[in-house]
Amino acid sequence: QVQLVESGGGLVQAGGSLRLSCTASGSIFSINEMGWYRQATGKERELVARILSGGGTNYADFVKGRFTISRDNAKNTVYLQMNSLNPEDTADYYCNANIRTIARSMSIYWGQGTQVTVSS
């Protein structure tokens, strides 16, 4: 079994910062792409940022210059540093990862989500 656990969400004032973490554990052979998505109330889940195993990154336009995704492959962990937060960033944030298990099967796994609330 594979599990992704997020942490770091919370309440912050506009202009503030938060750092989200997501750690994968279990029967992991290797991890390819890891990413962060978010879903605001009444809206569809959307990509925030993703990072390949080699470090290449991709960001949604609405976070460019404000958010930074990074990963520590030794710890099977992906981070999302969020700066200059605004109320429109309020959402549940989910991490996902494309993981090959020890049994050599490959699947996309999701965390349970962490809530980010930005007050004006």
JSON list of C-alpha atoms in Angstrom, two decimals:
[
{"chain": "A", "resi": 1, "resn": "GLN", "atom": "CA", "xyz": [0.00, 0.00, 0.00]},
{"chain": "A", "resi": 2, "resn": "VAL", "atom": "CA", "xyz": [1.03, 3.57, -0.65]},
{"chain": "A", "resi": 3, "resn": "GLN", "atom": "CA", "xyz": [-0.06, 6.58, 1.35]},
{"chain": "A", "resi": 4, "resn": "LEU", "atom": "CA", "xyz": [0.38, 10.33, 0.81]},
{"chain": "A", "resi": 5, "resn": "VAL", "atom": "CA", "xyz": [0.05, 12.58, 3.82]},
{"chain": "A", "resi": 6, "resn": "GLU", "atom": "CA", "xyz": [-0.11, 16.36, 3.54]},
{"chain": "A", "resi": 7, "resn": "SER", "atom": "CA", "xyz": [0.56, 18.94, 6.22]},
{"chain": "A", "resi": 8, "resn": "GLY", "atom": "CA", "xyz": [1.09, 22.67, 6.57]},
{"chain": "A", "resi": 9, "resn": "GLY", "atom": "CA", "xyz": [-2.30, 24.12, 5.76]},
{"chain": "A", "resi": 10, "resn": "GLY", "atom": "CA", "xyz": [-4.01, 26.68, 7.94]},
{"chain": "A", "resi": 11, "resn": "LEU", "atom": "CA", "xyz": [-5.33, 30.20, 8.23]},
{"chain": "A", "resi": 12, "resn": "VAL", "atom": "CA", "xyz": [-3.20, 33.11, 7.06]},
{"chain": "A", "resi": 13, "resn": "GLN", "atom": "CA", "xyz": [-3.77, 36.77, 6.31]},
{"chain": "A", "resi": 14, "resn": "ALA", "atom": "CA", "xyz": [-3.56, 38.12, 2.79]},
{"chain": "A", "resi": 15, "resn": "GLY", "atom": "CA", "xyz": [0.04, 38.71, 1.83]},
{"chain": "A", "resi": 16, "resn": "GLY", "atom": "CA", "xyz": [1.25, 35.96, 4.12]},
{"chain": "A", "resi": 17, "resn": "SER", "atom": "CA", "xyz": [2.99, 32.67, 3.42]},
{"chain": "A", "resi": 18, "resn": "LEU", "atom": "CA", "xyz": [2.48, 28.97, 4.05]},
{"chain": "A", "resi": 19, "resn": "ARG", "atom": "CA", "xyz": [4.54, 25.91, 3.25]},
{"chain": "A", "resi": 20, "resn": "LEU", "atom": "CA", "xyz": [2.77, 22.67, 2.44]},
{"chain": "A", "resi": 21, "resn": "SER", "atom": "CA", "xyz": [4.45, 19.29, 2.67]},
{"chain": "A", "resi": 22, "resn": "CYS", "atom": "CA", "xyz": [3.41, 15.90, 1.35]},
{"chain": "A", "resi": 23, "resn": "THR", "atom": "CA", "xyz": [5.22, 12.68, 2.14]},
{"chain": "A", "resi": 24, "resn": "ALA", "atom": "CA", "xyz": [4.69, 9.38, 0.39]},
{"chain": "A", "resi": 25, "resn": "SER", "atom": "CA", "xyz": [5.20, 6.13, 2.26]},
{"chain": "A", "resi": 26, "resn": "GLY", "atom": "CA", "xyz": [4.63, 2.42, 1.77]},
{"chain": "A", "resi": 27, "resn": "SER", "atom": "CA", "xyz": [5.71, -0.06, -0.86]},
{"chain": "A", "resi": 28, "resn": "ILE", "atom": "CA", "xyz": [7.44, 2.47, -3.09]},
{"chain": "A", "resi": 29, "resn": "PHE", "atom": "CA", "xyz": [9.94, 1.53, -5.76]},
{"chain": "A", "resi": 30, "resn": "SER", "atom": "CA", "xyz": [10.17, 4.92, -7.42]},
{"chain": "A", "resi": 31, "resn": "ILE", "atom": "CA", "xyz": [8.27, 8.19, -7.73]},
{"chain": "A", "resi": 32, "resn": "ASN", "atom": "CA", "xyz": [7.95, 10.03, -11.00]},
{"chain": "A", "resi": 33, "resn": "GLU", "atom": "CA", "xyz": [5.91, 13.21, -11.22]},
{"chain": "A", "resi": 34, "resn": "MET", "atom": "CA", "xyz": [4.58, 14.81, -8.03]},
{"chain": "A", "resi": 35, "resn": "GLY", "atom": "CA", "xyz": [2.15, 17.66, -7.95]},
{"chain": "A", "resi": 36, "resn": "TRP", "atom": "CA", "xyz": [-0.16, 19.94, -6.03]},
{"chain": "A", "resi": 37, "resn": "TYR", "atom": "CA", "xyz": [-3.79, 20.59, -6.95]},
{"chain": "A", "resi": 38, "resn": "ARG", "atom": "CA", "xyz": [-6.43, 22.67, -5.26]},
{"chain": "A", "resi": 39, "resn": "GLN", "atom": "CA", "xyz": [-10.19, 22.73, -5.10]},
{"chain": "A", "resi": 40, "resn": "ALA", "atom": "CA", "xyz": [-12.16, 25.70, -3.90]},
{"chain": "A", "resi": 41, "resn": "THR", "atom": "CA", "xyz": [-15.76, 25.38, -2.76]},
{"chain": "A", "resi": 42, "resn": "GLY", "atom": "CA", "xyz": [-18.04, 24.95, -5.73]},
{"chain": "A", "resi": 43, "resn": "LYS", "atom": "CA", "xyz": [-15.18, 24.71, -8.21]},
{"chain": "A", "resi": 44, "resn": "GLU", "atom": "CA", "xyz": [-13.37, 21.92, -9.97]},
{"chain": "A", "resi": 45, "resn": "ARG", "atom": "CA", "xyz": [-10.00, 20.66, -8.85]},
{"chain": "A", "resi": 46, "resn": "GLU", "atom": "CA", "xyz": [-7.20, 22.45, -10.69]},
{"chain": "A", "resi": 47, "resn": "LEU", "atom": "CA", "xyz": [-3.48, 22.00, -11.11]},
{"chain": "A", "resi": 48, "resn": "VAL", "atom": "CA", "xyz": [-1.30, 24.34, -9.08]},
{"chain": "A", "resi": 49, "resn": "ALA", "atom": "CA", "xyz": [2.19, 23.02, -9.82]},
{"chain": "A", "resi": 50, "resn": "ARG", "atom": "CA", "xyz": [4.01, 19.81, -10.63]},
{"chain": "A", "resi": 51, "resn": "ILE", "atom": "CA", "xyz": [7.58, 18.61, -10.52]},
{"chain": "A", "resi": 52, "resn": "LEU", "atom": "CA", "xyz": [9.30, 15.76, -12.30]},
{"chain": "A", "resi": 53, "resn": "SER", "atom": "CA", "xyz": [11.75, 13.40, -10.64]},
{"chain": "A", "resi": 54, "resn": "GLY", "atom": "CA", "xyz": [14.60, 15.26, -12.30]},
{"chain": "A", "resi": 55, "resn": "GLY", "atom": "CA", "xyz": [13.43, 18.60, -10.98]},
{"chain": "A", "resi": 56, "resn": "GLY", "atom": "CA", "xyz": [11.62, 20.08, -13.96]},
{"chain": "A", "resi": 57, "resn": "THR", "atom": "CA", "xyz": [8.61, 22.15, -12.92]},
{"chain": "A", "resi": 58, "resn": "ASN", "atom": "CA", "xyz": [5.36, 23.45, -14.32]},
{"chain": "A", "resi": 59, "resn": "TYR", "atom": "CA", "xyz": [3.09, 26.08, -12.75]},
{"chain": "A", "resi": 60, "resn": "ALA", "atom": "CA", "xyz": [-0.41, 27.33, -13.28]},
{"chain": "A", "resi": 61, "resn": "ASP", "atom": "CA", "xyz": [-0.43, 30.93, -14.49]},
{"chain": "A", "resi": 62, "resn": "PHE", "atom": "CA", "xyz": [-2.25, 32.14, -11.38]},
{"chain": "A", "resi": 63, "resn": "VAL", "atom": "CA", "xyz": [0.64, 31.12, -9.08]},
{"chain": "A", "resi": 64, "resn": "LYS", "atom": "CA", "xyz": [3.67, 31.97, -11.18]},
{"chain": "A", "resi": 65, "resn": "GLY", "atom": "CA", "xyz": [6.10, 34.09, -9.22]},
{"chain": "A", "resi": 66, "resn": "ARG", "atom": "CA", "xyz": [4.30, 33.43, -5.93]},
{"chain": "A", "resi": 67, "resn": "PHE", "atom": "CA", "xyz": [4.48, 29.67, -5.37]},
{"chain": "A", "resi": 68, "resn": "THR", "atom": "CA", "xyz": [7.46, 27.35, -5.57]},
{"chain": "A", "resi": 69, "resn": "ILE", "atom": "CA", "xyz": [7.30, 23.58, -5.79]},
{"chain": "A", "resi": 70, "resn": "SER", "atom": "CA", "xyz": [10.25, 21.45, -4.73]},
{"chain": "A", "resi": 71, "resn": "ARG", "atom": "CA", "xyz": [10.94, 17.89, -3.71]},
{"chain": "A", "resi": 72, "resn": "ASP", "atom": "CA", "xyz": [13.31, 15.83, -1.62]},
{"chain": "A", "resi": 73, "resn": "ASN", "atom": "CA", "xyz": [13.63, 12.49, -3.35]},
{"chain": "A", "resi": 74, "resn": "ALA", "atom": "CA", "xyz": [15.45, 10.93, -0.40]},
{"chain": "A", "resi": 75, "resn": "LYS", "atom": "CA", "xyz": [12.44, 11.70, 1.78]},
{"chain": "A", "resi": 76, "resn": "ASN", "atom": "CA", "xyz": [9.75, 11.00, -0.86]},
{"chain": "A", "resi": 77, "resn": "THR", "atom": "CA", "xyz": [8.44, 14.46, -0.07]},
{"chain": "A", "resi": 78, "resn": "VAL", "atom": "CA", "xyz": [7.12, 17.32, -2.17]},
{"chain": "A", "resi": 79, "resn": "TYR", "atom": "CA", "xyz": [6.77, 20.87, -0.90]},
{"chain": "A", "resi": 80, "resn": "LEU", "atom": "CA", "xyz": [4.77, 23.89, -1.96]},
{"chain": "A", "resi": 81, "resn": "GLN", "atom": "CA", "xyz": [6.03, 27.24, -0.72]},
{"chain": "A", "resi": 82, "resn": "MET", "atom": "CA", "xyz": [3.21, 29.75, -1.09]},
{"chain": "A", "resi": 83, "resn": "ASN", "atom": "CA", "xyz": [3.99, 33.45, -0.80]},
{"chain": "A", "resi": 84, "resn": "SER", "atom": "CA", "xyz": [1.90, 36.57, -1.35]},
{"chain": "A", "resi": 85, "resn": "LEU", "atom": "CA", "xyz": [-1.26, 34.64, -0.65]},
{"chain": "A", "resi": 86, "resn": "ASN", "atom": "CA", "xyz": [-4.60, 36.23, -1.46]},
{"chain": "A", "resi": 87, "resn": "PRO", "atom": "CA", "xyz": [-8.18, 35.23, -0.62]},
{"chain": "A", "resi": 88, "resn": "GLU", "atom": "CA", "xyz": [-8.57, 33.64, -4.06]},
{"chain": "A", "resi": 89, "resn": "ASP", "atom": "CA", "xyz": [-6.01, 31.04, -2.97]},
{"chain": "A", "resi": 90, "resn": "THR", "atom": "CA", "xyz": [-8.42, 29.70, -0.36]},
{"chain": "A", "resi": 91, "resn": "ALA", "atom": "CA", "xyz": [-9.03, 26.04, -1.13]},
{"chain": "A", "resi": 92, "resn": "ASP", "atom": "CA", "xyz": [-8.33, 22.49, -0.15]},
{"chain": "A", "resi": 93, "resn": "TYR", "atom": "CA", "xyz": [-4.88, 21.57, -1.45]},
{"chain": "A", "resi": 94, "resn": "TYR", "atom": "CA", "xyz": [-4.12, 18.03, -2.55]},
{"chain": "A", "resi": 95, "resn": "CYS", "atom": "CA", "xyz": [-0.85, 16.42, -3.47]},
{"chain": "A", "resi": 96, "resn": "ASN", "atom": "CA", "xyz": [-0.55, 13.58, -5.92]},
{"chain": "A", "resi": 97, "resn": "ALA", "atom": "CA", "xyz": [2.24, 11.38, -7.12]},
{"chain": "A", "resi": 98, "resn": "ASN", "atom": "CA", "xyz": [2.84, 8.96, -9.95]},
{"chain": "A", "resi": 99, "resn": "ILE", "atom": "CA", "xyz": [4.36, 6.01, -8.09]},
{"chain": "A", "resi": 100, "resn": "ARG", "atom": "CA", "xyz": [5.78, 2.68, -9.13]},
{"chain": "A", "resi": 101, "resn": "THR", "atom": "CA", "xyz": [5.37, 0.20, -6.32]},
{"chain": "A", "resi": 102, "resn": "ILE", "atom": "CA", "xyz": [7.71, -2.58, -5.32]},
{"chain": "A", "resi": 103, "resn": "ALA", "atom": "CA", "xyz": [5.38, -4.90, -7.23]},
{"chain": "A", "resi": 104, "resn": "ARG", "atom": "CA", "xyz": [6.21, -2.76, -10.29]},
{"chain": "A", "resi": 105, "resn": "SER", "atom": "CA", "xyz": [2.70, -1.48, -10.79]},
{"chain": "A", "resi": 106, "resn": "MET", "atom": "CA", "xyz": [2.34, 2.23, -11.50]},
{"chain": "A", "resi": 107, "resn": "SER", "atom": "CA", "xyz": [-0.54, 4.34, -10.32]},
{"chain": "A", "resi": 108, "resn": "ILE", "atom": "CA", "xyz": [-1.43, 7.89, -9.35]},
{"chain": "A", "resi": 109, "resn": "TYR", "atom": "CA", "xyz": [-2.01, 8.37, -5.65]},
{"chain": "A", "resi": 110, "resn": "TRP", "atom": "CA", "xyz": [-3.68, 11.28, -3.86]},
{"chain": "A", "resi": 111, "resn": "GLY", "atom": "CA", "xyz": [-3.38, 12.71, -0.40]},
{"chain": "A", "resi": 112, "resn": "GLN", "atom": "CA", "xyz": [-6.35, 13.48, 1.80]},
{"chain": "A", "resi": 113, "resn": "GLY", "atom": "CA", "xyz": [-6.04, 17.23, 1.35]},
{"chain": "A", "resi": 114, "resn": "THR", "atom": "CA", "xyz": [-5.10, 20.13, 3.59]},
{"chain": "A", "resi": 115, "resn": "GLN", "atom": "CA", "xyz": [-7.15, 23.27, 3.95]},
{"chain": "A", "resi": 116, "resn": "VAL", "atom": "CA", "xyz": [-5.73, 26.70, 3.21]},
{"chain": "A", "resi": 117, "resn": "THR", "atom": "CA", "xyz": [-7.74, 29.76, 4.17]},
{"chain": "A", "resi": 118, "resn": "VAL", "atom": "CA", "xyz": [-6.57, 33.27, 3.35]},
{"chain": "A", "resi": 119, "resn": "SER", "atom": "CA", "xyz": [-8.35, 36.11, 5.09]},
{"chain": "A", "resi": 120, "resn": "SER", "atom": "CA", "xyz": [-8.59, 39.59, 3.62]}
]
